[in-house]
Amino acid sequence: MPREPKHASNRQAEEIDVDTPTSRRQMAIDGVLPSRNELKQQMQDLQELGEAVASLPPDRLDKLRLDERLRDAIDELRRTRSFEGRRRQVQYIGKLMKHENPEPLREAVASYRVGSATDTLALHQAEYWRDQLLAGDEALANWVKEYPATDVQQLRSLVRSARKEKLEPGERHGRAYRDLFRLVKEQMLEVPGADDEAAAADPSHDD
């Protein structure tokens, strides 16, 4: 008597490795197991998220509850310089990311990027105002209207001193130029007593 053909779902279940978790075996039987393309896209997404997490500053990484193997892999990626080496390390990080909850990591990356974009915008605005103040006296009146809490006497003094600084080709900008930038940025961000970090963030510091 000929044997009855096996049901498709039974054949699919038999093809699943015995080590496959029960949930995945059931998904295969139910026909809802992700396709190969879907799995490939999921892995690509995890690799990209892992690379984004690896770009976070160490202090932000320390706040995330990362598996020790993943943190070690991220540290190794930071030390890797060759293109091929980094490519392989990112793939490895993507595999480790399968064991992480991705949502807190996505939130951490998004929060950092928003903060960086805000800092960049503030930097460009401060550079714009500094250049305007140095270009002509009419900018001073406009500035005081926008930021009336500014010490106008100090601002005038810095503007005069910065204008007097004569730069030779390749020479760095002087102290007054940098102090003017710092004062402008402090007022725009409303952070009294900011330290030299604002000046150090000015790309023209090394002009």
mmCIF file of C-alpha atoms in Angstrom:
data_model
loop_
_atom_site.group_PDB
_atom_site.id
_atom_site.type_symbol
_atom_site.label_atom_id
_atom_site.label_comp_id
_atom_site.label_asym_id
_atom_site.label_seq_id
_atom_site.Cartn_x
_atom_site.Cartn_y
_atom_site.Cartn_z
ATOM 1 C CA MET A 1 0.000 0.000 0.000
ATOM 2 C CA PRO A 2 1.566 3.320 -1.048
ATOM 3 C CA ARG A 3 2.546 5.694 1.716
ATOM 4 C CA GLU A 4 0.551 8.884 2.009
ATOM 5 C CA PRO A 5 2.501 12.025 1.107
ATOM 6 C CA LYS A 6 3.603 14.031 4.089
ATOM 7 C CA HIS A 7 1.833 17.255 4.815
ATOM 8 C CA ALA A 8 3.871 20.315 3.813
ATOM 9 C CA SER A 9 3.930 21.660 7.371
ATOM 10 C CA ASN A 10 5.249 18.309 8.647
ATOM 11 C CA ARG A 11 8.020 18.281 6.047
ATOM 12 C CA GLN A 12 8.964 21.851 7.003
ATOM 13 C CA ALA A 13 9.045 20.910 10.663
ATOM 14 C CA GLU A 14 11.357 17.973 9.943
ATOM 15 C CA GLU A 15 13.733 20.296 8.104
ATOM 16 C CA ILE A 16 14.101 22.416 11.232
ATOM 17 C CA ASP A 17 17.212 21.543 13.185
ATOM 18 C CA VAL A 18 16.568 19.714 16.450
ATOM 19 C CA ASP A 19 18.310 22.545 18.285
ATOM 20 C CA THR A 20 15.854 25.122 16.956
ATOM 21 C CA PRO A 21 13.869 26.707 19.828
ATOM 22 C CA THR A 22 10.321 25.402 20.193
ATOM 23 C CA SER A 23 8.868 28.812 19.306
ATOM 24 C CA ARG A 24 10.747 28.892 16.005
ATOM 25 C CA ARG A 25 9.778 25.294 15.236
ATOM 26 C CA GLN A 26 6.147 26.168 15.827
ATOM 27 C CA MET A 27 6.521 29.263 13.646
ATOM 28 C CA ALA A 28 7.902 27.071 10.876
ATOM 29 C CA ILE A 29 4.980 24.677 11.238
ATOM 30 C CA ASP A 30 2.534 27.588 11.155
ATOM 31 C CA GLY A 31 4.239 29.015 8.092
ATOM 32 C CA VAL A 32 5.106 32.347 9.732
ATOM 33 C CA LEU A 33 8.868 31.936 9.993
ATOM 34 C CA PRO A 34 10.619 35.028 8.512
ATOM 35 C CA SER A 35 11.868 34.620 4.963
ATOM 36 C CA ARG A 36 15.554 34.587 4.141
ATOM 37 C CA ASN A 37 15.356 38.167 2.865
ATOM 38 C CA GLU A 38 13.595 39.281 6.035
ATOM 39 C CA LEU A 39 16.236 37.633 8.187
ATOM 40 C CA LYS A 40 18.966 39.273 6.112
ATOM 41 C CA GLN A 41 17.335 42.691 6.569
ATOM 42 C CA GLN A 42 16.973 42.119 10.305
ATOM 43 C CA MET A 43 20.660 41.289 10.551
ATOM 44 C CA GLN A 44 21.557 44.396 8.535
ATOM 45 C CA ASP A 45 19.437 46.541 10.856
ATOM 46 C CA LEU A 46 21.149 45.053 13.906
ATOM 47 C CA GLN A 47 24.579 45.693 12.405
ATOM 48 C CA GLU A 48 23.696 49.330 11.711
ATOM 49 C CA LEU A 49 22.289 49.775 15.205
ATOM 50 C CA GLY A 50 25.361 48.129 16.711
ATOM 51 C CA GLU A 51 27.657 50.440 14.741
ATOM 52 C CA ALA A 52 25.611 53.456 15.879
ATOM 53 C CA VAL A 53 25.837 52.315 19.502
ATOM 54 C CA ALA A 54 29.592 51.887 19.086
ATOM 55 C CA SER A 55 29.828 55.550 18.030
ATOM 56 C CA LEU A 56 28.420 56.760 21.361
ATOM 57 C CA PRO A 57 30.859 58.398 23.797
ATOM 58 C CA PRO A 58 32.215 56.067 26.518
ATOM 59 C CA ASP A 59 30.248 57.810 29.259
ATOM 60 C CA ARG A 60 26.989 57.115 27.435
ATOM 61 C CA LEU A 61 27.977 53.518 26.755
ATOM 62 C CA ASP A 62 28.643 53.076 30.464
ATOM 63 C CA LYS A 63 25.016 53.951 31.184
ATOM 64 C CA LEU A 64 23.718 51.185 28.918
ATOM 65 C CA ARG A 65 23.354 47.682 30.279
ATOM 66 C CA LEU A 66 25.282 45.966 27.532
ATOM 67 C CA ASP A 67 26.337 42.355 27.614
ATOM 68 C CA GLU A 68 30.033 42.115 28.445
ATOM 69 C CA ARG A 69 30.815 40.400 25.152
ATOM 70 C CA LEU A 70 29.095 43.172 23.209
ATOM 71 C CA ARG A 71 30.923 45.913 25.108
ATOM 72 C CA ASP A 72 34.240 44.142 24.496
ATOM 73 C CA ALA A 73 33.388 43.853 20.794
ATOM 74 C CA ILE A 74 32.588 47.586 20.631
ATOM 75 C CA ASP A 75 35.879 48.435 22.318
ATOM 76 C CA GLU A 76 37.669 46.213 19.798
ATOM 77 C CA LEU A 77 35.900 47.990 16.923
ATOM 78 C CA ARG A 78 37.165 51.322 18.240
ATOM 79 C CA ARG A 79 40.713 49.983 18.159
ATOM 80 C CA THR A 80 40.408 48.493 14.668
ATOM 81 C CA ARG A 81 41.720 50.661 11.862
ATOM 82 C CA SER A 82 41.619 48.494 8.719
ATOM 83 C CA PHE A 83 38.486 48.589 6.573
ATOM 84 C CA GLU A 84 38.189 44.820 6.338
ATOM 85 C CA GLY A 85 38.809 44.377 10.044
ATOM 86 C CA ARG A 86 36.100 46.886 10.904
ATOM 87 C CA ARG A 87 33.681 45.227 8.473
ATOM 88 C CA ARG A 88 34.149 41.844 10.133
ATOM 89 C CA GLN A 89 33.867 43.366 13.609
ATOM 90 C CA VAL A 90 30.618 45.122 12.721
ATOM 91 C CA GLN A 91 29.215 41.815 11.497
ATOM 92 C CA TYR A 92 30.219 40.215 14.787
ATOM 93 C CA ILE A 93 28.579 43.034 16.727
ATOM 94 C CA GLY A 94 25.415 42.507 14.686
ATOM 95 C CA LYS A 95 25.311 38.861 15.769
ATOM 96 C CA LEU A 96 25.742 39.828 19.414
ATOM 97 C CA MET A 97 22.984 42.416 19.080
ATOM 98 C CA LYS A 98 20.477 39.586 18.607
ATOM 99 C CA HIS A 99 20.690 39.008 22.350
ATOM 100 C CA GLU A 100 20.018 42.656 23.260
ATOM 101 C CA ASN A 101 16.774 44.579 23.633
ATOM 102 C CA PRO A 102 17.112 47.016 20.706
ATOM 103 C CA GLU A 103 14.625 49.670 21.845
ATOM 104 C CA PRO A 104 16.682 51.218 24.699
ATOM 105 C CA LEU A 105 19.684 51.241 22.378
ATOM 106 C CA ARG A 106 17.763 53.001 19.611
ATOM 107 C CA GLU A 107 16.539 55.567 22.137
ATOM 108 C CA ALA A 108 20.098 56.162 23.381
ATOM 109 C CA VAL A 109 21.385 56.694 19.837
ATOM 110 C CA ALA A 110 18.490 59.003 18.927
ATOM 111 C CA SER A 111 18.935 61.058 22.097
ATOM 112 C CA TYR A 112 22.647 61.505 21.438
ATOM 113 C CA ARG A 113 22.087 62.527 17.820
ATOM 114 C CA VAL A 114 19.469 65.110 18.779
ATOM 115 C CA GLY A 115 21.838 66.567 21.367
ATOM 116 C CA SER A 116 24.698 66.666 18.856
ATOM 117 C CA ALA A 117 22.507 68.396 16.270
ATOM 118 C CA THR A 118 21.464 70.999 18.851
ATOM 119 C CA ASP A 119 25.087 71.633 19.820
ATOM 120 C CA THR A 120 26.087 71.968 16.163
ATOM 121 C CA LEU A 121 23.307 74.470 15.488
ATOM 122 C CA ALA A 122 24.292 76.536 18.530
ATOM 123 C CA LEU A 123 27.911 76.468 17.377
ATOM 124 C CA HIS A 124 27.039 77.783 13.909
ATOM 125 C CA GLN A 125 24.802 80.476 15.343
ATOM 126 C CA ALA A 126 27.554 81.623 17.697
ATOM 127 C CA GLU A 127 30.038 81.723 14.825
ATOM 128 C CA TYR A 128 27.588 83.799 12.772
ATOM 129 C CA TRP A 129 27.060 86.374 15.529
ATOM 130 C CA ARG A 130 30.774 86.606 16.261
ATOM 131 C CA ASP A 131 31.514 87.334 12.606
ATOM 132 C CA GLN A 132 28.703 89.879 12.426
ATOM 133 C CA LEU A 133 29.949 91.695 15.526
ATOM 134 C CA LEU A 134 33.418 91.896 14.065
ATOM 135 C CA ALA A 135 32.151 93.060 10.681
ATOM 136 C CA GLY A 136 30.315 96.209 11.831
ATOM 137 C CA ASP A 137 28.997 98.222 14.767
ATOM 138 C CA GLU A 138 25.354 97.888 13.694
ATOM 139 C CA ALA A 139 25.432 94.224 14.716
ATOM 140 C CA LEU A 140 26.086 95.247 18.335
ATOM 141 C CA ALA A 141 22.716 97.000 18.626
ATOM 142 C CA ASN A 142 20.966 93.991 17.105
ATOM 143 C CA TRP A 143 22.744 91.679 19.526
ATOM 144 C CA VAL A 144 21.744 93.723 22.591
ATOM 145 C CA LYS A 145 18.105 93.599 21.477
ATOM 146 C CA GLU A 146 18.283 89.815 21.263
ATOM 147 C CA TYR A 147 20.349 89.278 24.423
ATOM 148 C CA PRO A 148 19.812 92.270 26.747
ATOM 149 C CA ALA A 149 21.470 90.497 29.702
ATOM 150 C CA THR A 150 24.855 90.730 27.987
ATOM 151 C CA ASP A 151 27.588 92.796 29.646
ATOM 152 C CA VAL A 152 27.744 95.362 26.832
ATOM 153 C CA GLN A 153 30.961 96.959 28.069
ATOM 154 C CA GLN A 154 32.736 93.610 28.060
ATOM 155 C CA LEU A 155 31.323 92.787 24.635
ATOM 156 C CA ARG A 156 32.500 96.093 23.166
ATOM 157 C CA SER A 157 35.961 95.588 24.638
ATOM 158 C CA LEU A 158 36.294 92.093 23.164
ATOM 159 C CA VAL A 159 35.070 93.250 19.761
ATOM 160 C CA ARG A 160 37.608 96.111 19.695
ATOM 161 C CA SER A 161 40.454 93.851 20.795
ATOM 162 C CA ALA A 162 39.545 91.132 18.292
ATOM 163 C CA ARG A 163 39.436 93.655 15.463
ATOM 164 C CA LYS A 164 42.909 94.884 16.345
ATOM 165 C CA GLU A 165 44.417 91.419 16.156
ATOM 166 C CA LYS A 166 46.326 91.162 12.910
ATOM 167 C CA LEU A 167 46.844 87.657 11.625
ATOM 168 C CA GLU A 168 49.648 86.507 9.434
ATOM 169 C CA PRO A 169 48.940 83.601 7.047
ATOM 170 C CA GLY A 170 48.753 80.386 9.051
ATOM 171 C CA GLU A 171 48.701 82.181 12.406
ATOM 172 C CA ARG A 172 46.095 81.286 15.007
ATOM 173 C CA HIS A 173 43.414 83.696 16.067
ATOM 174 C CA GLY A 174 44.214 85.634 19.220
ATOM 175 C CA ARG A 175 42.725 85.390 22.676
ATOM 176 C CA ALA A 176 40.191 88.188 22.197
ATOM 177 C CA TYR A 177 38.751 86.424 19.154
ATOM 178 C CA ARG A 178 38.291 83.216 21.122
ATOM 179 C CA ASP A 179 36.941 85.032 24.198
ATOM 180 C CA LEU A 180 34.384 86.815 22.027
ATOM 181 C CA PHE A 181 33.173 83.496 20.687
ATOM 182 C CA ARG A 182 32.904 82.103 24.207
ATOM 183 C CA LEU A 183 30.936 85.109 25.448
ATOM 184 C CA VAL A 184 28.531 84.910 22.527
ATOM 185 C CA LYS A 185 27.980 81.189 22.961
ATOM 186 C CA GLU A 186 27.452 81.501 26.725
ATOM 187 C CA GLN A 187 24.778 84.141 26.226
ATOM 188 C CA MET A 188 23.021 82.169 23.499
ATOM 189 C CA LEU A 189 22.932 79.000 25.567
ATOM 190 C CA GLU A 190 22.258 80.924 28.784
ATOM 191 C CA VAL A 191 25.009 79.056 30.614
ATOM 192 C CA PRO A 192 26.777 81.541 32.910
ATOM 193 C CA GLY A 193 30.285 80.634 33.913
ATOM 194 C CA ALA A 194 30.921 78.205 31.098
ATOM 195 C CA ASP A 195 34.528 77.120 30.939
ATOM 196 C CA ASP A 196 36.966 76.910 28.078
ATOM 197 C CA GLU A 197 35.091 74.015 26.472
ATOM 198 C CA ALA A 198 33.113 76.473 24.382
ATOM 199 C CA ALA A 199 36.293 78.010 23.030
ATOM 200 C CA ALA A 200 37.796 74.615 22.382
ATOM 201 C CA ALA A 201 34.703 73.677 20.360
ATOM 202 C CA ASP A 202 35.281 76.616 18.005
ATOM 203 C CA PRO A 203 36.808 75.244 14.779
ATOM 204 C CA SER A 204 38.508 78.590 14.174
ATOM 205 C CA HIS A 205 40.498 78.110 17.391
ATOM 206 C CA ASP A 206 43.258 76.555 15.318
ATOM 207 C CA ASP A 207 42.866 78.764 12.247
#
